[in-house]
Structure formats: C-alpha cells, structure tokens
Coordinates of N, CA and C in Angstrom, one line a residue:
M1 N 62.1 235.4 109.1 CA 62.9 234.3 109.5 C 62.3 232.9 109.2
T2 N 61.1 232.9 108.8 CA 60.4 231.6 108.5 C 61.0 230.9 107.2
S3 N 61.6 231.7 106.3 CA 62.1 231.1 105.1 C 63.5 230.6 105.2
L4 N 64.1 230.7 106.4 CA 65.5 230.2 106.6 C 65.5 228.6 106.5
K5 N 66.7 228.1 106.1 CA 66.9 226.7 106.0 C 67.5 226.2 107.4
V6 N 66.6 226.0 108.3 CA 67.0 225.6 109.7 C 66.4 224.3 110.0
Y7 N 67.3 223.4 110.5 CA 66.9 222.0 110.8 C 67.2 221.6 112.2
A8 N 66.3 221.0 112.9 CA 66.6 220.3 114.1 C 67.1 218.9 113.9
I9 N 68.0 218.4 114.8 CA 68.4 217.0 114.7 C 68.5 216.5 116.1
D10 N 68.1 215.3 116.4 CA 68.1 214.7 117.7 C 67.4 215.6 118.7
G11 N 66.4 216.4 118.2 CA 65.6 217.3 119.0 C 66.3 218.6 119.4
I12 N 67.5 218.8 118.8 CA 68.2 220.1 119.1 C 68.0 221.1 118.0
V13 N 67.5 222.3 118.3 CA 67.1 223.3 117.4 C 68.1 224.4 117.4
P14 N 68.5 224.9 116.2 CA 69.4 226.1 116.1 C 68.7 227.3 116.8
V15 N 69.6 228.2 117.3 CA 69.2 229.4 117.9 C 69.7 230.6 117.1
V16 N 68.9 231.5 116.8 CA 69.3 232.8 116.0 C 68.7 234.0 116.8
D17 N 69.6 234.8 117.3 CA 69.1 236.0 117.9 C 68.4 236.9 116.9
P18 N 67.3 237.6 117.4 CA 66.5 238.4 116.5 C 67.3 239.5 115.8
T19 N 68.4 240.0 116.4 CA 69.1 241.1 115.8 C 70.2 240.6 114.9
A20 N 70.3 239.2 114.7 CA 71.3 238.7 113.7 C 70.6 238.6 112.3
Y21 N 71.4 238.6 111.3 CA 70.9 238.3 109.9 C 71.5 237.0 109.4
V22 N 70.7 236.1 109.0 CA 71.1 234.9 108.4 C 70.5 234.8 107.0
H23 N 71.3 234.8 105.9 CA 70.7 234.7 104.6 C 69.9 233.5 104.4
P24 N 68.8 233.6 103.7 CA 67.9 232.4 103.5 C 68.6 231.2 102.8
S25 N 69.6 231.4 102.1 CA 70.3 230.3 101.4 C 71.3 229.6 102.3
A26 N 71.6 230.2 103.5 CA 72.5 229.5 104.5 C 71.7 228.3 105.1
V27 N 72.5 227.3 105.6 CA 71.9 226.1 106.2 C 72.4 226.0 107.6
L28 N 71.4 225.9 108.6 CA 71.8 225.8 110.0 C 71.2 224.4 110.5
I29 N 72.0 223.6 111.0 CA 71.5 222.2 111.5 C 71.9 222.0 112.9
G30 N 70.9 221.8 113.8 CA 71.2 221.2 115.1 C 71.7 222.3 116.1
D31 N 72.9 221.9 116.7 CA 73.4 222.7 117.8 C 74.2 223.9 117.3
V32 N 73.5 224.9 116.8 CA 74.0 226.1 116.3 C 73.5 227.3 117.1
I33 N 74.4 228.2 117.5 CA 73.9 229.4 118.3 C 74.5 230.6 117.6
V34 N 73.6 231.4 117.0 CA 74.0 232.7 116.4 C 73.6 233.8 117.2
G35 N 74.6 234.6 117.7 CA 74.4 235.6 118.7 C 73.9 236.9 118.1
P36 N 73.8 237.9 119.0 CA 73.3 239.3 118.6 C 74.2 239.9 117.6
G37 N 73.5 240.6 116.6 CA 74.2 241.4 115.6 C 75.1 240.6 114.7
C38 N 75.0 239.3 114.6 CA 75.8 238.5 113.7 C 75.3 238.6 112.3
Y39 N 76.2 238.3 111.4 CA 75.9 238.2 109.9 C 76.3 236.8 109.5
V40 N 75.4 236.1 108.8 CA 75.7 234.8 108.2 C 75.4 234.9 106.7
G41 N 76.4 234.8 105.8 CA 76.2 235.1 104.4 C 75.6 234.0 103.6
P42 N 75.3 234.3 102.3 CA 74.7 233.3 101.4 C 75.5 232.0 101.3
C43 N 74.8 230.9 101.3 CA 75.3 229.5 101.1 C 76.3 229.1 102.2
A44 N 76.3 229.8 103.4 CA 77.1 229.3 104.5 C 76.5 228.0 105.0
S45 N 77.3 227.1 105.5 CA 76.8 225.8 106.1 C 77.3 225.7 107.5
L46 N 76.4 225.7 108.5 CA 76.7 225.5 109.9 C 76.1 224.2 110.3
R47 N 76.9 223.2 110.3 CA 76.4 221.8 110.6 C 76.7 221.4 112.0
G48 N 75.7 221.7 112.9 CA 75.8 221.4 114.3 C 75.2 220.0 114.5
D49 N 75.6 219.0 113.7 CA 75.0 217.7 113.8 C 76.0 216.8 114.6
F50 N 77.2 217.2 114.9 CA 78.1 216.5 115.7 C 78.4 217.4 117.0
G51 N 79.2 218.5 116.8 CA 79.6 219.4 117.8 C 78.8 220.7 117.8
R52 N 79.0 221.5 118.8 CA 78.3 222.8 119.0 C 79.0 223.9 118.2
L53 N 78.3 224.7 117.5 CA 78.8 225.9 116.7 C 78.3 227.2 117.3
I54 N 79.2 228.1 117.6 CA 78.8 229.3 118.3 C 79.4 230.5 117.5
L55 N 78.5 231.5 117.2 CA 78.9 232.8 116.7 C 78.5 233.8 117.8
E56 N 79.6 234.4 118.4 CA 79.3 235.4 119.5 C 78.9 236.8 118.9
K57 N 78.6 237.7 119.8 CA 78.1 239.0 119.4 C 78.9 239.7 118.3
G58 N 78.2 240.1 117.2 CA 78.9 240.9 116.2 C 79.8 240.2 115.3
A59 N 79.9 238.9 115.4 CA 80.7 238.1 114.5 C 80.1 238.0 113.1
N60 N 80.9 237.8 112.1 CA 80.3 237.5 110.7 C 81.0 236.2 110.1
L61 N 80.2 235.5 109.4 CA 80.5 234.3 108.7 C 80.1 234.5 107.3
Q62 N 81.0 234.7 106.3 CA 80.6 235.1 105.0 C 80.2 234.0 104.1
D63 N 80.0 234.4 102.8 CA 79.5 233.5 101.8 C 80.3 232.2 101.7
T64 N 79.6 231.1 101.6 CA 80.1 229.7 101.4 C 81.0 229.2 102.5
C65 N 81.1 229.9 103.6 CA 81.9 229.3 104.8 C 81.3 228.1 105.3
V66 N 82.1 227.2 105.9 CA 81.6 226.0 106.6 C 82.1 226.0 108.0
M67 N 81.2 225.7 108.9 CA 81.5 225.4 110.3 C 81.1 224.0 110.7
H68 N 82.0 223.2 111.3 CA 81.6 221.9 111.7 C 82.6 221.5 112.8
G69 N 82.4 220.4 113.5 CA 83.3 219.9 114.5 C 82.9 218.5 115.0
F70 N 83.9 217.9 115.7 CA 83.6 216.5 116.2 C 82.7 216.6 117.4
P71 N 82.1 215.4 117.7 CA 81.2 215.4 118.9 C 81.9 215.8 120.2
G72 N 81.2 216.5 121.0 CA 81.8 217.0 122.3 C 82.6 218.3 122.2
T73 N 82.8 218.8 121.0 CA 83.6 220.0 120.8 C 82.7 221.2 120.5
D74 N 83.3 222.4 120.8 CA 82.7 223.7 120.4 C 83.5 224.3 119.4
T75 N 82.9 224.7 118.3 CA 83.6 225.5 117.2 C 83.1 226.9 117.4
V76 N 84.0 227.9 117.8 CA 83.5 229.2 118.3 C 84.2 230.3 117.5
V77 N 83.4 231.3 117.1 CA 83.9 232.6 116.6 C 83.5 233.6 117.7
E78 N 84.5 234.1 118.4 CA 84.2 235.0 119.5 C 83.8 236.4 119.0
E79 N 83.4 237.2 120.0 CA 82.9 238.6 119.7 C 83.7 239.3 118.6
D80 N 83.0 239.9 117.6 CA 83.6 240.7 116.6 C 84.6 239.9 115.7
G81 N 84.5 238.5 115.7 CA 85.3 237.7 114.8 C 84.8 237.9 113.4
H82 N 85.7 237.7 112.4 CA 85.4 238.1 111.0 C 85.9 236.9 110.2
I83 N 85.0 236.2 109.5 CA 85.4 235.0 108.8 C 85.1 235.2 107.3
G84 N 86.2 235.3 106.5 CA 86.1 235.7 105.1 C 85.5 234.6 104.2
H85 N 85.1 235.0 103.0 CA 84.4 234.1 102.0 C 85.1 232.8 101.9
G86 N 84.4 231.7 102.0 CA 84.8 230.4 101.7 C 85.7 229.7 102.7
A87 N 85.9 230.3 103.9 CA 86.7 229.7 104.9 C 86.1 228.5 105.6
V88 N 86.9 227.6 106.1 CA 86.4 226.4 106.8 C 86.9 226.4 108.2
L89 N 86.0 226.3 109.2 CA 86.3 226.2 110.6 C 85.9 224.9 111.1
H90 N 86.8 224.1 111.6 CA 86.5 222.7 112.1 C 87.0 222.5 113.5
G91 N 86.1 222.6 114.5 CA 86.5 222.3 115.9 C 87.5 223.2 116.5
C92 N 87.5 224.5 116.1 CA 88.5 225.4 116.5 C 87.9 226.6 117.2
R93 N 88.7 227.5 117.7 CA 88.3 228.7 118.3 C 89.0 229.9 117.7
V94 N 88.2 230.9 117.2 CA 88.7 232.1 116.6 C 88.4 233.2 117.7
G95 N 89.5 233.8 118.1 CA 89.4 234.8 119.2 C 88.7 236.1 118.9
R96 N 88.5 236.8 120.0 CA 87.8 238.1 119.8 C 88.5 239.0 118.9
N97 N 87.8 239.6 117.9 CA 88.3 240.6 117.0 C 89.3 240.0 116.0
A98 N 89.4 238.7 115.9 CA 90.3 238.1 114.9 C 89.7 238.0 113.6
L99 N 90.5 237.9 112.5 CA 90.1 237.8 111.2 C 90.7 236.5 110.5
V100 N 89.8 235.7 109.9 CA 90.2 234.6 109.1 C 90.0 234.9 107.6
G101 N 91.0 234.9 106.8 CA 90.9 235.3 105.4 C 90.2 234.3 104.6
M102 N 89.9 234.8 103.3 CA 89.2 234.0 102.4 C 89.8 232.7 102.1
N103 N 89.0 231.6 102.1 CA 89.4 230.2 101.8 C 90.5 229.7 102.7
A104 N 90.7 230.3 103.9 CA 91.6 229.7 104.9 C 90.9 228.5 105.5
V105 N 91.7 227.6 106.1 CA 91.1 226.4 106.8 C 91.8 226.4 108.2
I106 N 90.9 226.3 109.2 CA 91.3 226.2 110.6 C 90.9 224.9 111.1
M107 N 91.9 224.1 111.6 CA 91.6 222.7 111.9 C 91.3 222.5 113.4
D108 N 91.0 221.3 113.8 CA 90.5 221.0 115.2 C 91.5 221.4 116.2
N109 N 91.0 221.9 117.3 CA 91.7 222.4 118.5 C 92.7 223.5 118.3
A110 N 92.7 224.1 117.1 CA 93.5 225.3 116.8 C 92.8 226.5 117.5
V111 N 93.6 227.4 118.0 CA 93.1 228.6 118.6 C 93.8 229.8 117.9
I112 N 92.9 230.7 117.4 CA 93.4 232.0 116.8 C 93.3 233.1 117.9
G113 N 94.5 233.7 118.2 CA 94.5 234.7 119.3 C 93.7 235.9 119.0
E114 N 93.4 236.7 120.0 CA 92.6 237.9 119.9 C 93.3 238.9 118.9
A115 N 92.5 239.5 118.0 CA 93.0 240.5 117.1 C 94.1 240.0 116.2
S116 N 94.2 238.7 115.9 CA 95.1 238.2 114.9 C 94.5 238.1 113.6
I117 N 95.3 238.0 112.5 CA 94.8 237.9 111.2 C 95.4 236.6 110.5
V118 N 94.5 235.7 110.0 CA 95.0 234.6 109.3 C 94.8 234.9 107.8
A119 N 95.9 234.9 107.1 CA 95.8 235.3 105.7 C 95.0 234.4 104.8
A120 N 94.5 234.9 103.7 CA 93.7 234.1 102.7 C 94.5 232.9 102.3
S121 N 93.7 231.8 102.2 CA 94.2 230.5 101.8 C 95.2 229.8 102.8
A122 N 95.4 230.3 104.0 CA 96.2 229.7 104.9 C 95.6 228.4 105.4
F123 N 96.5 227.5 105.9 CA 96.1 226.2 106.5 C 96.6 226.2 107.9
V124 N 95.8 226.3 108.9 CA 96.2 226.3 110.3 C 96.0 224.8 110.8
K125 N 97.1 224.2 111.1 CA 97.1 222.8 111.5 C 96.3 222.6 112.8
A126 N 95.9 221.3 113.0 CA 95.2 221.0 114.3 C 96.1 221.2 115.5
G127 N 95.5 221.8 116.5 CA 96.2 222.1 117.7 C 97.1 223.3 117.8
M128 N 97.2 224.0 116.7 CA 98.1 225.2 116.6 C 97.5 226.3 117.5
E129 N 98.3 226.9 118.3 CA 97.8 228.1 119.1 C 98.6 229.3 118.6
I130 N 97.8 230.2 118.1 CA 98.3 231.5 117.5 C 98.2 232.6 118.5
P131 N 99.2 233.3 118.8 CA 99.2 234.4 119.9 C 98.3 235.5 119.4
P132 N 98.0 236.5 120.3 CA 97.3 237.7 119.9 C 98.1 238.6 119.0
R133 N 97.4 239.3 118.1 CA 97.9 240.5 117.4 C 99.1 240.1 116.4
V134 N 98.9 239.0 115.7 CA 100.0 238.6 114.8 C 99.3 238.2 113.4
L135 N 100.1 238.3 112.4 CA 99.7 237.9 111.0 C 100.2 236.4 110.8
V136 N 99.3 235.6 110.4 CA 99.7 234.2 110.1 C 99.4 233.9 108.6
A137 N 100.3 233.2 108.0 CA 100.1 232.9 106.6 C 100.8 231.6 106.2
G138 N 100.4 231.0 105.1 CA 101.1 229.8 104.6 C 100.3 228.5 104.7
M139 N 100.9 227.5 104.1 CA 100.4 226.1 104.1 C 101.5 225.1 104.4
P140 N 101.7 224.7 105.6 CA 101.0 225.1 106.8 C 101.2 226.5 107.3
A141 N 100.3 227.1 108.0 CA 100.4 228.4 108.5 C 101.5 228.6 109.5
K142 N 102.2 229.8 109.4 CA 103.3 230.2 110.4 C 103.0 231.6 110.7
V143 N 103.5 232.0 111.9 CA 103.4 233.4 112.3 C 104.4 234.2 111.5
I144 N 104.0 235.2 110.8 CA 104.9 236.0 110.0 C 105.5 237.2 110.7
R145 N 104.6 237.9 111.5 CA 105.0 239.1 112.2 C 103.9 239.6 113.1
D146 N 104.3 240.6 113.9 CA 103.2 241.3 114.7 C 102.4 242.2 113.8
L147 N 101.2 242.5 114.2 CA 100.3 243.4 113.4 C 100.5 244.8 114.0
S148 N 100.4 245.8 113.1 CA 100.5 247.2 113.5 C 99.1 247.6 114.1
D149 N 99.2 248.7 114.8 CA 97.9 249.3 115.3 C 97.0 249.6 114.1
E150 N 97.6 250.1 113.0 CA 96.8 250.5 111.9 C 96.1 249.3 111.3
E151 N 96.8 248.2 111.2 CA 96.2 247.0 110.6 C 95.0 246.5 111.5
I152 N 95.2 246.5 112.8 CA 94.1 246.1 113.7 C 93.0 247.1 113.6
R153 N 93.2 248.3 113.5 CA 92.2 249.3 113.3 C 91.4 249.1 112.0
W154 N 92.2 248.7 110.9 CA 91.5 248.4 109.6 C 90.6 247.2 109.8
K155 N 91.1 246.2 110.5 CA 90.3 245.0 110.7 C 89.0 245.4 111.4
G156 N 89.1 246.2 112.5 CA 87.9 246.6 113.2 C 86.9 247.3 112.4
E157 N 87.4 248.2 111.5 CA 86.5 249.0 110.6 C 85.8 248.0 109.6
G158 N 86.6 247.0 109.1 CA 85.9 246.1 108.2 C 84.8 245.3 108.9
T159 N 85.1 244.9 110.1 CA 84.0 244.1 110.8 C 82.8 245.0 111.1
A160 N 83.1 246.3 111.4 CA 82.0 247.2 111.6 C 81.1 247.4 110.4
T161 N 81.7 247.3 109.2 CA 80.9 247.4 108.0 C 80.0 246.2 107.8
Y162 N 80.4 245.0 108.3 CA 79.6 243.8 108.3 C 78.5 243.9 109.4
Q163 N 78.8 244.5 110.5 CA 77.7 244.7 111.5 C 76.7 245.7 110.9
D164 N 77.1 246.7 110.2 CA 76.2 247.6 109.5 C 75.4 246.9 108.4
L165 N 76.1 245.9 107.7 CA 75.4 245.1 106.7 C 74.3 244.3 107.3
T166 N 74.5 243.8 108.5 CA 73.5 243.0 109.2 C 72.2 243.9 109.4
R167 N 72.4 245.1 109.8 CA 71.3 246.0 110.0 C 70.7 246.4 108.6
R168 N 71.5 246.6 107.6 CA 71.0 246.9 106.3 C 70.1 245.8 105.7
C169 N 70.6 244.6 105.9 CA 69.9 243.4 105.4 C 68.5 243.2 106.1
L170 N 68.6 243.4 107.4 CA 67.3 243.3 108.2 C 66.3 244.3 107.8
A171 N 66.8 245.5 107.4 CA 65.9 246.7 107.1 C 65.5 246.7 105.7
T172 N 66.3 246.3 104.7 CA 66.0 246.6 103.3 C 66.1 245.4 102.4
M173 N 66.7 244.3 102.7 CA 66.9 243.2 101.8 C 65.6 242.5 101.6
V174 N 65.2 242.3 100.3 CA 63.9 241.6 100.0 C 64.2 240.8 98.7
E175 N 63.5 239.7 98.6 CA 63.6 238.9 97.4 C 62.8 239.6 96.3
T176 N 63.4 239.6 95.1 CA 62.8 240.3 94.0 C 63.0 239.6 92.7
T177 N 62.6 240.2 91.6 CA 62.9 239.7 90.3 C 63.8 240.7 89.6
P178 N 64.7 240.2 88.7 CA 65.6 241.1 88.0 C 65.0 242.0 87.0
L179 N 65.6 243.2 86.8 CA 65.1 244.0 85.7 C 65.6 243.4 84.4
T180 N 65.0 243.8 83.3 CA 65.4 243.3 82.0 C 66.4 244.2 81.3
A181 N 66.6 245.4 81.8 CA 67.6 246.3 81.2 C 68.1 247.2 82.3
V182 N 69.3 247.7 82.1 CA 69.9 248.7 83.0 C 69.2 250.0 82.9
E183 N 68.7 250.5 84.0 CA 68.0 251.8 84.0 C 69.0 252.9 83.8
P184 N 68.5 254.1 83.3 CA 69.3 255.2 83.1 C 69.8 255.7 84.5
D185 N 71.0 256.2 84.6 CA 71.5 256.8 85.9 C 71.4 255.8 87.0
R186 N 71.7 254.5 86.8 CA 71.6 253.5 87.8 C 72.4 253.9 89.0
P187 N 71.8 253.8 90.2 CA 72.6 254.2 91.4 C 73.6 253.1 91.8
R188 N 74.6 253.5 92.5 CA 75.6 252.6 93.1 C 75.4 252.5 94.6
I189 N 75.9 251.3 95.1 CA 76.0 251.3 96.6 C 77.1 252.2 97.0
H190 N 76.7 253.1 97.9 CA 77.7 254.2 98.3 C 78.3 253.9 99.7
M191 N 79.6 253.5 99.6 CA 80.3 253.2 100.9 C 81.7 253.8 100.8
P192 N 81.9 255.1 100.9 CA 83.2 255.7 100.7 C 84.2 255.4 101.7
D193 N 83.8 255.0 102.9 CA 84.7 254.7 104.0 C 85.3 253.3 104.0
V194 N 84.8 252.4 103.1 CA 85.4 251.1 103.0 C 86.5 251.0 102.0
V195 N 87.7 250.8 102.6 CA 88.9 250.9 101.7 C 89.7 249.6 102.0
P196 N 90.2 248.9 100.9 CA 91.0 247.7 101.0 C 92.4 248.1 101.7
L197 N 92.9 247.2 102.5 CA 94.2 247.4 103.2 C 95.3 247.8 102.2
V198 N 95.3 247.1 101.0 CA 96.3 247.4 100.1 C 96.3 248.9 99.6
A199 N 95.1 249.5 99.5 CA 94.9 250.9 99.2 C 95.5 251.8 100.3
L200 N 95.3 251.4 101.5 CA 95.8 252.2 102.7 C 97.3 252.2 102.6
R201 N 97.9 251.0 102.3 CA 99.4 250.9 102.3 C 99.9 251.8 101.2
K202 N 99.3 251.8 100.0 CA 99.8 252.7 98.9 C 99.7 254.1 99.3
K203 N 98.6 254.5 100.0 CA 98.5 255.9 100.4 C 99.5 256.3 101.4
D204 N 100.0 255.4 102.2 CA 101.0 255.7 103.2 C 102.4 255.6 102.7
A205 N 102.6 255.0 101.5 CA 103.9 254.7 101.0 C 104.6 256.0 100.6

C-alpha cells in the first residue's frame, strides 16, 4: 500500500481498509473512506478536498472514474454498488446494489435507488431521486422500466466478479516488465461464468 497515490489535505488523511484493493495509479485526496472488500481501478480520481467520499463494503469504482462533491456533502456508493468505467459521481448517493454504467454522470443531491441500473452515458440531473429496481437511461436520464429479477441477479453476479477481482489483485497482481514476444500456448484469463447481459438475452430469446 506504500506505493499508492494518497494525499492528506488540511490534515485529513484518506482511509483504506486492508481488505480493499486500490490500484497504484488511482489518486485519493483528503476525506476519502474506502471500505472493506472494495475495488478502486486504475486512474480513478477520488478528490475528497471539498466534501467526503465514501465507498461502502464490497463497492467497486472502475478505471478513470471520478468522485467529488461540494463542501459539507457526502458522495456515497453504498454496499455492493457498482460504478462502471469512466463514470462521474458528484455529491450524489448510489444505493445498495445499484449499478452506474460506463461514462454516466450523476449530479449533486441525486439519489440512485437500491438495485437500480443507470445506463451507460446517462446524465442524471441534480436532485433527481430514482426509485429502487428500475432502469434509467438518457440525457437527461428518465426511468425507462422496472428491472426483472434476472437483470438484478446479473448485476449481483457482475459485482461479485469485482469483489473476486479485489482478492485476485491483492493476492497476485505485481508490477512487472513486458515480454518481448508472445510465448507459445499463451494462457488466457479463465472466467467462464462472466457473461454479458446481451448474451443472456440472446440465449433466452
């Protein structure tokens, strides 16, 4: 953990639970709290230089995500929250087991309900309150429909793979130098149970 880019400001030091994994290229500043079993991906920026930023147990914040908020606010990803690549969270609350898709933007005082899904590239306006178990999409975002049990189960399975990734990173990820050529019979990462939602839909069609 000594190689992490972690900075105190105004005497406030980020907190990272020992069971969390934070990639060394991520940046944590000030009032940041990363809870047990969390995953913070490469180049994520958690700027707790104004408001408090909290990742609760088992949440993930993927590559190039940004968390920030105004003074006196908490920006929170609740337990098992799932924040896709490149998303921006500003002064908002993402409910338990909710998913924010890639490149989505969630603005100040917005609340994402438990087990809801915000589609990729959606823009959730300031102050919007999204109910539990719905799909939200668009710019600005609107509630599209209720989620099926299958979709919520798929979301939970995806989050579980990131919780497993946290453990894999803590156990096996090391800085190294690249090979100069592809070795014969190069192995692949083996994850047969990870299936995109679109593939599940085709299978059930």
